[in-house]
């Protein structure tokens, strides 16, 4: 049956909106690259930027070949998709190329989170392995559970868990926690960077080399989050039948507002919280605080009031500050704070949604505003325990699934001697030992080789 002119216009506008959102989410790769580069020492800057490129290009191929199929294929299997490999039978009545591109941008973001956790001490070949596996299998399976219409945790399945399903609108759990738990196992198995803790287990500061890049990366990620969260509606031209002038366009605007408020609140709380704790105003901590607020609101961005987003950001800041204290006591070393930020704030975001989701907004986001449908909503909003139960289950199964898949991958690489670089290479810096030279021509640390040939001569190679 041919489309009417009105249908064609609606479809075109929705496609343009989704593609624009995909491009915004892809900009987050640039944000990650800048944030990572600024957060590591100068002698490892080229390495971390190259790993960000590798995450994108390897993730693209693995998500095209396998990932999209595992995430959105087969509407009868609640655990994993089994068709659409290499985009076979795409486009169809359910998905087209723009939807694939949008979901691809999410998939490559996951590996970027994990890269930060294992920065400054990892063999380059290890990135190729985990990036392919994470983007092509581990993440897509979780996406299938929560976002596919047949997933066992999905809000849109025919028989949703606890009559609700888990509300993880843009991926506090599906994206951020998956990347963080993978990074946790990588960092734990590798151990801390050389010199990160002294002989008595006390942390030794290892500041990133460029605050300018960290701030630039933070603002680029903020910009990209306007595609990440509001873009997850997929369609903008959906009118709500019980209203006169509202539709997805209203909810999309509100989602952008809640995202901004959560990140901003977290940034302010971190600014003053860290001032009280360490005695000065710390720009890098504030940037991470802002990002923690964004991570936390990502789950409930479409279903909470703006005032609730401020609550979300307030507590996410303290979650991050608290976890950073804990990991220092445990001698756990994550150069980007990715495990604490994406894992801790992502977990808080899932719980927050189970507490504060508003019934009207849940119906808008998941039932296109059809008020005849009844769904569980936030516990504190009078919606009962069903939604919160689903949120807790999602949190637990993500930790379990990523642990049993990525943990053995990192451990096997560790046992084979292909995960961590040698102490000598780490002290010299990955740029000179693995990539032929420093990221900056003007960079020359004391007693450090300037070119790859110098490095080889220092280690007895003629």
Coordinates of C-alpha atoms in Angstrom, one line a residue, residues 95-349:
X95 CA 13.5 -0.7 11.3
X96 CA 15.4 1.3 8.7
X97 CA 19.0 2.5 8.3
X98 CA 18.5 5.6 10.4
X99 CA 17.5 3.5 13.4
X100 CA 20.6 1.3 12.9
X101 CA 22.8 4.4 12.8
X102 CA 21.3 5.8 16.0
X103 CA 21.8 2.5 17.9
X104 CA 25.3 2.1 16.5
X105 CA 26.3 5.4 18.0
X106 CA 25.2 4.1 21.4
X107 CA 27.1 0.8 20.9
X108 CA 30.4 2.5 20.3
X109 CA 29.9 4.8 23.3
X110 CA 30.0 1.7 25.6
X111 CA 33.5 0.7 24.6
X112 CA 34.7 4.3 25.1
X113 CA 33.6 4.1 28.7
X114 CA 35.6 0.9 29.3
X115 CA 38.7 2.3 27.6
X116 CA 39.0 5.1 30.2
X117 CA 39.1 2.6 33.1
X118 CA 42.1 0.7 31.7
X119 CA 44.0 3.8 30.3
X120 CA 47.8 4.3 30.5
X121 CA 48.8 0.6 31.1
X122 CA 47.1 -1.6 28.5
X123 CA 48.5 -3.3 25.4
X124 CA 47.0 -1.9 22.3
X125 CA 45.9 -5.3 20.9
X126 CA 43.8 -5.9 24.0
X127 CA 41.6 -2.9 23.0
X128 CA 40.8 -4.6 19.7
X129 CA 39.6 -7.8 21.4
X130 CA 37.5 -6.3 24.1
X131 CA 36.0 -3.6 21.9
X132 CA 34.9 -6.1 19.3
X133 CA 33.3 -8.4 21.9
X134 CA 31.7 -5.6 24.0
X135 CA 30.1 -3.8 21.1
X136 CA 29.2 -6.9 19.1
X137 CA 27.8 -9.2 21.8
X138 CA 27.8 -8.1 25.5
X139 CA 26.1 -4.8 25.1
X140 CA 23.6 -5.8 22.4
X141 CA 22.3 -8.7 24.6
X142 CA 21.5 -6.2 27.4
X143 CA 19.9 -3.8 24.8
X144 CA 17.7 -6.7 23.6
X145 CA 16.5 -7.4 27.2
X146 CA 15.5 -3.8 27.9
X147 CA 14.8 -2.1 24.5
X148 CA 13.6 -4.8 22.1
X149 CA 9.9 -5.4 21.9
X150 CA 10.5 -9.0 22.9
X151 CA 13.0 -8.5 25.7
X152 CA 12.2 -10.0 29.0
X153 CA 12.8 -6.7 30.8
X154 CA 11.2 -4.5 28.1
X155 CA 8.4 -2.1 28.8
X156 CA 6.9 -3.0 25.4
X157 CA 6.8 -6.8 25.6
X158 CA 3.4 -8.5 25.5
X159 CA 3.7 -9.6 29.1
X160 CA 6.1 -7.2 30.8
X161 CA 7.8 -8.1 34.1
X162 CA 5.7 -7.0 37.1
X163 CA 3.3 -5.5 34.5
X164 CA 5.8 -2.8 34.0
X165 CA 9.2 -3.7 32.6
X166 CA 12.4 -1.7 33.4
X167 CA 12.3 2.0 32.4
X168 CA 15.8 2.7 31.2
X169 CA 14.9 5.3 28.6
X170 CA 18.3 6.2 27.2
X171 CA 20.6 3.8 29.0
X172 CA 21.8 4.5 32.5
X173 CA 22.0 0.8 32.9
X174 CA 22.1 -0.5 29.3
X175 CA 24.9 1.8 28.2
X176 CA 26.7 3.3 31.1
X177 CA 26.6 0.5 33.6
X178 CA 27.6 -2.1 31.0
X179 CA 30.7 0.0 30.0
X180 CA 31.5 0.6 33.7
X181 CA 31.3 -3.0 34.9
X182 CA 33.4 -4.1 32.0
X183 CA 35.9 -1.3 32.9
X184 CA 35.8 -2.4 36.5
X185 CA 37.0 -5.9 35.7
X186 CA 39.6 -4.7 33.3
X187 CA 41.1 -2.2 35.9
X188 CA 40.8 -4.8 38.7
X189 CA 42.6 -7.5 36.8
X190 CA 45.3 -5.2 35.5
X191 CA 45.9 -3.5 38.8
X192 CA 46.9 0.1 39.4
X193 CA 49.3 2.1 37.3
X194 CA 52.9 2.1 38.4
X195 CA 53.3 4.7 41.2
X196 CA 49.6 5.3 41.7
X197 CA 49.9 4.1 45.3
X198 CA 53.0 4.2 47.5
X199 CA 54.5 1.4 49.6
X200 CA 52.0 2.0 52.4
X201 CA 49.0 2.0 50.0
X202 CA 48.4 5.7 50.1
X203 CA 47.3 7.3 46.8
X204 CA 49.8 9.4 44.9
X205 CA 48.2 12.1 42.7
X206 CA 48.4 11.5 39.0
X207 CA 46.8 14.5 37.5
X208 CA 45.7 14.7 33.9
X209 CA 48.0 16.8 31.8
X210 CA 45.4 19.2 30.2
X211 CA 42.4 20.7 32.0
X212 CA 41.5 22.5 28.7
X213 CA 40.8 19.3 26.9
X214 CA 38.8 17.9 29.9
X215 CA 36.5 21.0 29.9
X216 CA 36.2 20.8 26.1
X217 CA 35.3 17.1 26.3
X218 CA 32.7 17.8 29.0
X219 CA 30.9 20.4 26.9
X220 CA 31.0 18.2 23.8
X221 CA 29.5 15.3 25.8
X222 CA 26.9 17.7 27.2
X223 CA 26.0 18.7 23.6
X224 CA 25.9 15.1 22.5
X225 CA 23.6 14.2 25.4
X226 CA 20.9 16.2 23.7
X227 CA 20.8 13.5 21.1
X228 CA 21.4 10.7 23.6
X229 CA 18.4 11.4 25.8
X230 CA 15.8 13.4 23.9
X231 CA 16.7 11.4 20.7
X232 CA 15.6 8.2 22.3
X233 CA 12.0 9.0 21.6
X234 CA 13.0 8.0 18.0
X235 CA 10.0 9.9 16.6
X236 CA 9.1 13.6 17.1
X237 CA 5.7 13.8 15.3
X238 CA 3.6 11.8 17.7
X239 CA 0.5 13.6 19.0
X240 CA -1.0 12.7 22.4
X241 CA -4.7 12.0 21.9
X242 CA -5.8 13.3 25.3
X243 CA -4.3 16.8 24.8
X244 CA -4.9 19.6 22.4
X245 CA -1.4 20.7 21.5
X246 CA 1.0 18.2 23.1
X247 CA 3.0 15.3 21.6
X248 CA 6.4 13.8 21.6
X249 CA 7.7 17.3 20.7
X250 CA 6.6 18.4 24.2
X251 CA 8.2 15.4 26.0
X252 CA 11.4 15.9 23.9
X253 CA 11.8 19.5 25.1
X254 CA 11.1 18.4 28.7
X255 CA 13.7 15.6 28.4
X256 CA 16.3 18.1 27.3
X257 CA 15.4 20.3 30.3
X258 CA 15.7 17.4 32.9
X259 CA 19.0 16.4 31.4
X260 CA 20.4 19.9 31.7
X261 CA 19.1 20.4 35.3
X262 CA 20.5 17.0 36.5
X263 CA 24.0 17.7 35.1
X264 CA 24.0 21.3 36.3
X265 CA 22.9 20.4 39.8
X266 CA 25.5 17.7 40.1
X267 CA 28.2 20.1 38.9
X268 CA 27.3 22.7 41.5
X269 CA 27.1 20.2 44.4
X270 CA 30.5 18.7 43.3
X271 CA 32.0 22.2 43.2
X272 CA 31.1 23.0 46.8
X273 CA 31.4 19.5 48.1
X274 CA 34.9 19.1 46.8
X275 CA 35.7 22.6 48.1
X276 CA 34.8 21.5 51.6
X277 CA 36.7 18.2 51.3
X278 CA 40.0 19.3 49.6
X279 CA 40.0 23.1 50.2
X280 CA 40.1 24.4 46.7
X281 CA 37.8 24.7 43.6
X282 CA 38.6 21.8 41.3
X283 CA 37.7 22.1 37.7
X284 CA 38.3 18.5 36.8
X285 CA 36.2 17.2 39.6
X286 CA 33.3 19.5 38.6
X287 CA 33.5 18.2 35.0
X288 CA 33.1 14.6 36.3
X289 CA 30.3 15.7 38.6
X290 CA 28.4 17.2 35.7
X291 CA 28.8 14.0 33.7
X292 CA 27.7 11.9 36.7
X293 CA 24.5 13.9 36.8
X294 CA 23.9 13.2 33.1
X295 CA 24.6 9.5 33.5
X296 CA 22.1 9.3 36.4
X297 CA 19.2 11.2 34.6
X298 CA 19.7 9.1 31.4
X299 CA 17.4 6.4 32.7
X300 CA 14.4 8.5 33.8
X301 CA 14.9 11.7 31.7
X302 CA 11.6 11.3 29.8
X303 CA 9.4 10.3 32.8
X304 CA 10.3 12.7 35.6
X305 CA 9.5 16.3 36.4
X306 CA 12.2 19.0 36.2
X307 CA 12.3 19.3 40.0
X308 CA 13.0 15.6 40.3
X309 CA 16.0 16.0 37.9
X310 CA 17.5 18.4 40.5
X311 CA 17.1 15.7 43.2
X312 CA 18.7 13.2 40.8
X313 CA 21.7 15.4 40.2
X314 CA 22.1 16.3 43.9
X315 CA 22.5 12.7 45.0
X316 CA 24.5 11.6 41.9
X317 CA 27.2 14.1 42.9
X318 CA 27.5 12.5 46.4
X319 CA 27.4 9.0 44.9
X320 CA 30.5 9.9 42.8
X321 CA 32.3 11.7 45.6
X322 CA 31.7 8.8 48.0
X323 CA 32.7 6.1 45.5
X324 CA 35.9 8.0 44.7
X325 CA 36.8 7.9 48.4
X326 CA 36.0 4.2 48.7
X327 CA 38.1 3.1 45.6
X328 CA 41.1 5.0 46.9
X329 CA 40.9 3.1 50.2
X330 CA 40.7 -0.2 48.2
X331 CA 43.7 0.8 46.0
X332 CA 41.5 0.6 42.8
X333 CA 42.9 2.7 40.0
X334 CA 40.5 4.0 37.3
X335 CA 42.2 7.0 35.6
X336 CA 38.9 8.4 34.2
X337 CA 36.8 7.5 37.3
X338 CA 34.7 5.7 34.7
X339 CA 33.7 2.8 37.0
X340 CA 32.5 5.1 39.7
X341 CA 31.0 7.7 37.4
X342 CA 29.2 5.5 34.9
X343 CA 28.6 2.5 37.2
X344 CA 27.7 4.2 40.5
X345 CA 25.7 7.1 39.0
X346 CA 24.2 4.8 36.4
X347 CA 23.0 2.4 39.2
X348 CA 21.6 5.4 41.2
X349 CA 19.8 6.6 38.0

